[in-house]
XYZ file of C-alpha atoms in Angstrom:
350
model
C 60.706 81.162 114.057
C 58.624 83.955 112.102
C 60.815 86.521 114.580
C 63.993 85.009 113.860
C 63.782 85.643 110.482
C 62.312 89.122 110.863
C 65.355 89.885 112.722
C 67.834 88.213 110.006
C 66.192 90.433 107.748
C 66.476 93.400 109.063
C 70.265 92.687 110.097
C 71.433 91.696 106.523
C 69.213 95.252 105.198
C 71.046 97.184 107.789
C 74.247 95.478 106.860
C 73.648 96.139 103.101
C 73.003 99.697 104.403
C 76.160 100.480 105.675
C 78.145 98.881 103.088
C 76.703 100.670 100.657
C 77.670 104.080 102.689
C 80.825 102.825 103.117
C 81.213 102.243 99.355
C 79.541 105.916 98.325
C 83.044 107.556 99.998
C 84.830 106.526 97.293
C 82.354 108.686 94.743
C 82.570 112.480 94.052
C 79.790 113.280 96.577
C 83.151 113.159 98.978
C 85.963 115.121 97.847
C 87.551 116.756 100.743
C 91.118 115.849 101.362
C 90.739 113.487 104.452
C 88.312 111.635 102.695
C 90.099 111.258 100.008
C 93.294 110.160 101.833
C 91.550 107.874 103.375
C 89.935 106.375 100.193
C 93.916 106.034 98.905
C 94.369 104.432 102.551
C 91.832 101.770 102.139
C 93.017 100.756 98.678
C 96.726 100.454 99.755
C 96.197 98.733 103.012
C 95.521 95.597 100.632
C 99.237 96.121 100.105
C 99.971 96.443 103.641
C 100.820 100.350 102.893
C 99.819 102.461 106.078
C 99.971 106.255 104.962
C 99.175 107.444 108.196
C 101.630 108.876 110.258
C 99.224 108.938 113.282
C 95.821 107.464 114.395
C 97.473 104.221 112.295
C 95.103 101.178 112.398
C 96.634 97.494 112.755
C 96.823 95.914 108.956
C 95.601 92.224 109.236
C 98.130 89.003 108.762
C 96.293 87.759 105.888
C 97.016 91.109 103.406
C 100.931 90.604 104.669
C 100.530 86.885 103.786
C 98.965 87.533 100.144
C 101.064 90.323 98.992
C 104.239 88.424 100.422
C 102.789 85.398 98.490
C 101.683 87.671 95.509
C 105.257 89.732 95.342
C 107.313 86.229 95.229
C 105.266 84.839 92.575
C 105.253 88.160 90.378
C 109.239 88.124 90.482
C 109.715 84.860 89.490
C 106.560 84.673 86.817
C 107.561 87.887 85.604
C 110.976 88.253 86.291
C 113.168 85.593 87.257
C 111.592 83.713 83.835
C 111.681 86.661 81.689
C 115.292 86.574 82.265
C 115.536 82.950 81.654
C 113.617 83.235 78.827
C 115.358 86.066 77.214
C 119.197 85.336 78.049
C 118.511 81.127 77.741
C 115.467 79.916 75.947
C 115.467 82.787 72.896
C 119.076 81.430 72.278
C 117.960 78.280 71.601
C 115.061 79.224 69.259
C 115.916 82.747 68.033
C 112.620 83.808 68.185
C 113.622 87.923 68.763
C 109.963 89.033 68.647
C 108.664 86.578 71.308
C 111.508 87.764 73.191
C 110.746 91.570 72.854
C 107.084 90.709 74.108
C 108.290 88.956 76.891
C 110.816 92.067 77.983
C 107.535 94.553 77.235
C 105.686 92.590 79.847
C 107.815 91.874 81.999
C 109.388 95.691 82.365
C 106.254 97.680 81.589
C 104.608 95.532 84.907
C 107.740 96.565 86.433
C 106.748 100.097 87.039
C 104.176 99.314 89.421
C 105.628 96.679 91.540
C 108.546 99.775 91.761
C 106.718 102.547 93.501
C 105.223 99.705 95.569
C 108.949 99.187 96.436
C 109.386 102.659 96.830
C 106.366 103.171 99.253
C 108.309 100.194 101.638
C 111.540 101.957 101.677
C 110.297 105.491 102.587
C 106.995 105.151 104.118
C 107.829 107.478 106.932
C 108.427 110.059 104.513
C 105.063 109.010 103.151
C 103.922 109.345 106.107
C 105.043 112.567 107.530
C 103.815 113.739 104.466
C 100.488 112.614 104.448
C 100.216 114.187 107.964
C 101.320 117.482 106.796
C 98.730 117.621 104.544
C 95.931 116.811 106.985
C 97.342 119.090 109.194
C 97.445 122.073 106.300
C 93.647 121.148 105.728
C 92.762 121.962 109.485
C 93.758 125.128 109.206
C 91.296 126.166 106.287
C 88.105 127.310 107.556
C 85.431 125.308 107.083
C 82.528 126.815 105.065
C 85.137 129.527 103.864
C 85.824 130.704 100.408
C 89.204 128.936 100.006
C 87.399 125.752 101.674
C 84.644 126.010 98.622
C 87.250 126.371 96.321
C 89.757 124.114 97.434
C 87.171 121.032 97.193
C 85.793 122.279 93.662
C 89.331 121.793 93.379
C 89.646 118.355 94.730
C 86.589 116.982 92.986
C 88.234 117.814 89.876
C 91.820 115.792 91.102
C 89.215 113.224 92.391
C 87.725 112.363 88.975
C 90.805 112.156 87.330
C 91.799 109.931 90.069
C 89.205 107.838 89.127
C 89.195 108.123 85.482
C 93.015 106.869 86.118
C 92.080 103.945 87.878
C 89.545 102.846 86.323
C 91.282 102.712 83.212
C 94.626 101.059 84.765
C 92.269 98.344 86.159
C 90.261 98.016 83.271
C 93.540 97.597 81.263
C 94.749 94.962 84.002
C 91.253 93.099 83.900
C 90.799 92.785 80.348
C 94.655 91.311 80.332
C 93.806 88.574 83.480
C 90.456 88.059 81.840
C 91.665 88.163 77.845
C 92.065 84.078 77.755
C 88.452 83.418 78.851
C 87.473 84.917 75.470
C 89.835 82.740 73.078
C 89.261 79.632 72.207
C 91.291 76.640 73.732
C 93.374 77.068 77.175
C 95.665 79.916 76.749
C 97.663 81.785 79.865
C 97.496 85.451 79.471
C 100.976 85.511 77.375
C 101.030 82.308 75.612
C 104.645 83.545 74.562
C 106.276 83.459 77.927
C 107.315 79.860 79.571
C 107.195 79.633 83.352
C 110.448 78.445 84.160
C 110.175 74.804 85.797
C 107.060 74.481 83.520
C 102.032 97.825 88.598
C 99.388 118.233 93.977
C 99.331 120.670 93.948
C 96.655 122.470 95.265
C 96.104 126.064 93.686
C 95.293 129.349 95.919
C 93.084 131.934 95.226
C 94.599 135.377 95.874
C 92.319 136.962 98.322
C 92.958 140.805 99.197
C 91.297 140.725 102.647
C 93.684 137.698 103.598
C 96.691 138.689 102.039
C 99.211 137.365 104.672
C 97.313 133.660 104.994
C 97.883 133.388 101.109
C 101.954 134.344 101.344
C 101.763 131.842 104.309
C 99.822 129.178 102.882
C 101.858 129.378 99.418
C 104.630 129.330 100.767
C 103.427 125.709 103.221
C 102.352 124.344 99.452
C 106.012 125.031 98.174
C 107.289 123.089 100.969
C 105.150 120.050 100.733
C 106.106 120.304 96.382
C 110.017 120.459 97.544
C 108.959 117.513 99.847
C 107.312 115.341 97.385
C 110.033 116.108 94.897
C 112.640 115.210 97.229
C 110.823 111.730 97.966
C 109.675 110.805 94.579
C 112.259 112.259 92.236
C 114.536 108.887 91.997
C 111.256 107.049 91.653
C 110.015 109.351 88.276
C 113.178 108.413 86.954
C 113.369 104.759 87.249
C 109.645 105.087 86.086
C 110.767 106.742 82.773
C 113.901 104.559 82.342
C 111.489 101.636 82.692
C 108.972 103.664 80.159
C 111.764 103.659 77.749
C 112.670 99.971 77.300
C 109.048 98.840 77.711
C 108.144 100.743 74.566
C 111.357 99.924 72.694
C 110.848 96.242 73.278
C 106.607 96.457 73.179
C 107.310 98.005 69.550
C 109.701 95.773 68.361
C 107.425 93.023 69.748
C 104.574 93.964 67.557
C 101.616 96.076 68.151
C 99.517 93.290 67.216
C 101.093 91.206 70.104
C 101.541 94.100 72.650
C 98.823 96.566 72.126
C 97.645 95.871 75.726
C 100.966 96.142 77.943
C 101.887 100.035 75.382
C 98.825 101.830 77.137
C 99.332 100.436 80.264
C 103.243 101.679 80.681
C 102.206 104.926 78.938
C 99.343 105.752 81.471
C 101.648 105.156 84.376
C 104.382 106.856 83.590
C 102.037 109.891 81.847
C 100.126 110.908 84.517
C 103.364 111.870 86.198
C 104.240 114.036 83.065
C 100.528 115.311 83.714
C 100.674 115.814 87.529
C 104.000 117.967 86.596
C 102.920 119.886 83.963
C 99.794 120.828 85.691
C 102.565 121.755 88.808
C 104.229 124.164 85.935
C 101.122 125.947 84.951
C 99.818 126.038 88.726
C 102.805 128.202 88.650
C 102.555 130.682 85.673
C 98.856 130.637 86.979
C 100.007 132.183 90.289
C 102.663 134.288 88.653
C 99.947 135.804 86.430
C 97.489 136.329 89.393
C 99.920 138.290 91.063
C 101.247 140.548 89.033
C 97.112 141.323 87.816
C 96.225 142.387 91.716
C 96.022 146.246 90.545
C 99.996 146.062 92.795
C 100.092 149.732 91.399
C 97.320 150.700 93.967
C 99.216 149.417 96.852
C 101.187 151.607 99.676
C 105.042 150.843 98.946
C 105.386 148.429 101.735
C 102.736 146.103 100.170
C 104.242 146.795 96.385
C 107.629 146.072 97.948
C 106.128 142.524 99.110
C 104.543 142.053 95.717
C 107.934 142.706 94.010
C 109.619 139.630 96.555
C 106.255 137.662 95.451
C 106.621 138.091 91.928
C 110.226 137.620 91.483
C 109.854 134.199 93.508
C 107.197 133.498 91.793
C 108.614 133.881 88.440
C 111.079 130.841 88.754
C 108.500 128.298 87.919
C 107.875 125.416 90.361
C 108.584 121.910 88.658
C 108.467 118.040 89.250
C 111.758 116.559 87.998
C 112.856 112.873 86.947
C 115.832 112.337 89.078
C 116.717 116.466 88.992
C 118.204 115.912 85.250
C 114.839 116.592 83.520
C 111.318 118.555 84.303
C 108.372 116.295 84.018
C 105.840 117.523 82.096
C 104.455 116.906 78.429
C 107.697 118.383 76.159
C 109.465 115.691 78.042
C 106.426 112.777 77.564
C 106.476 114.058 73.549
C 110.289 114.045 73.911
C 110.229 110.377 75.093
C 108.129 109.148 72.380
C 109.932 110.752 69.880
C 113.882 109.611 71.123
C 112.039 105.267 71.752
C 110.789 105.659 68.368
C 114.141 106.920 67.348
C 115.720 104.053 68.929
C 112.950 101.360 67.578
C 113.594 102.428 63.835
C 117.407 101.791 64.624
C 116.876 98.596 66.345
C 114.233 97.231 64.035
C 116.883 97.713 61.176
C 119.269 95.886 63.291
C 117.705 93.130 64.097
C 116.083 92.992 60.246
């Protein structure tokens, strides 16, 4: 008996053990890229979202049952009665501002449940281009220069990943968790009725490897055409959805909304972020270029500077759709044309 606890014990501390390995990927002691791909794996296969274009690993039934169960019951909590309650039940009561909270919550959750969408519809172009990123990782030496730089890099995009997370969770779980601290039995937005009751990496220019920088910039352009090309119908809908969420969280009342306006904003503003970093990744390169001394080349390599230079001058960009650049004139822009549009409504509707 005294052995077959021994043995329990030492099964649960080597069980413990691993876990806790397991859970010490997701910290900044791992920042290469396959790591962290595979972090951003783990967390989306609870959403039955394989990244992987090969080595793919089975996703159990049960994740396809909950998120199945969990997308049906968003659209019709969130959705489907958001519409009733807008276009039906505010027409009986005229209640405008409970109606603007309603539309806030029910659009600003929109723009998750979206790129969700999005990741179903295109996921093998989510998936080639996860693999072309692995595959662009292989070929940097480990131990190298770029390799040190390229994961001081990544533990930099890594903590922001984190910080980004952890604040749209923490902004989710003190909205799930908000009624357990009022008094009485409250749902999370006492307002709405139920019906029938959600890259760039930056080189370093390196003299003694000239030709594996031209060829590796020019690999990172491709993958930023690539991700633009996959993701620039989804920043629009995102910004579209930014829009009304704000219009209708303001006229709402801060005092009833204050918790779905940071949520819509963070969403929608690390993608001004990720693009405006994009832009000066760009004028960084552009500068770095034309300060390699180019005047002490031979004319063949001051030739290839010139081509460099001049491509590098037309600045690369994430845009919303291809009408507009994402980056933060066009977040400041955005705040400034909804507030434009609140004052106008709010006189309206006064």
């Amino acid at each position: 008996m005294h052995q077959m606890v021994m043995i329990l014990v030492v099964t649960c501390c080597l069980a413990v053990d691993e876990m806790w390995r397991y859970i010490r990927k997701f910290g900044l002691e791992y920042c290469d890229l396959p790591t962290m791909l595979w972090n951003v794996s783990v967390l989306l296969k609870v959403l039955t979202v394989n990244i992987y274009g090969k080595n793919r690993k089975a996703i159990p039934l049960i994740f396809y049952i909950i998120v199945t169960v969990g997308l049906l019951t968003y659209f019709y909590v969130y959705q489907v009665c958001m519409v009733w309650f807008v276009c039906v039940r505010t027409k009986e009561t005229g209640d405008m501002v409970a109606a603007m909270v309603v539309i806030s919550l029910g659009v600003s959750s929109l723009i998750g449940i979206v790129k969700l969408l999005y990741m179903y519809l295109y996921i093998d172009k989510f998936r080639a281009l996860t693999d072309s990123f692995l595959e662009f990782d292989a070929r940097i030496a480990p131990g190298s220069r770029v390799s040190r730089n390229v994961l001081r890099y990544m533990r930099n995009v890594k903590t922001r990943a984190l910080i980004y997370w952890g604040i749209l969770m923490g902004n989710g779980s003190l909205y799930i968790f908000s009624p357990l601290a009022r008094p009485g039995r409250h749902l999370n937005e006492d307002l709405l009725i139920i019906y029938g009751s959600r890259a760039v990496a930056v080189l370093l220019l390196c003299a003694t490897s000239f030709k594996d920088i031209v060829r590796r910039h020019a690999t990172i352009k491709t993958l930023l055409n690539q991700i633009e090309d996959v993701c620039r119908g989804l920043f629009a809908v995102g910004f579209s959805l930014l829009i009304l969420g704000v219009i209708s969280e303001l006229l709402g009342g801060l005092e009833n909304t204050l918790l779905q306006l940071p949520y819509a904003f963070m969403q929608v503003g690390i993608d001004c972020f990720i693009g405006q970093r994009v832009m000066d990744a760009g004028d960084v390169f552009e500068k770095a270029v034309y300060s390699c001394r180019w005047e002490n080349f031979d004319k063949r390599n001051m030739k290839l500077i010139l081509i460099m230079l001049q491509a590098s001058q037309r600045t690369p960009s994430i845009s919303a759709g291809g009408m507009t650049t994402m980056n933060f004139v066009l977040l400041m822009g955005t705040i400034r044309g909804t507030y434009s549009a609140y004052t106008a409504l709010r006189s309206s509707m006064a």
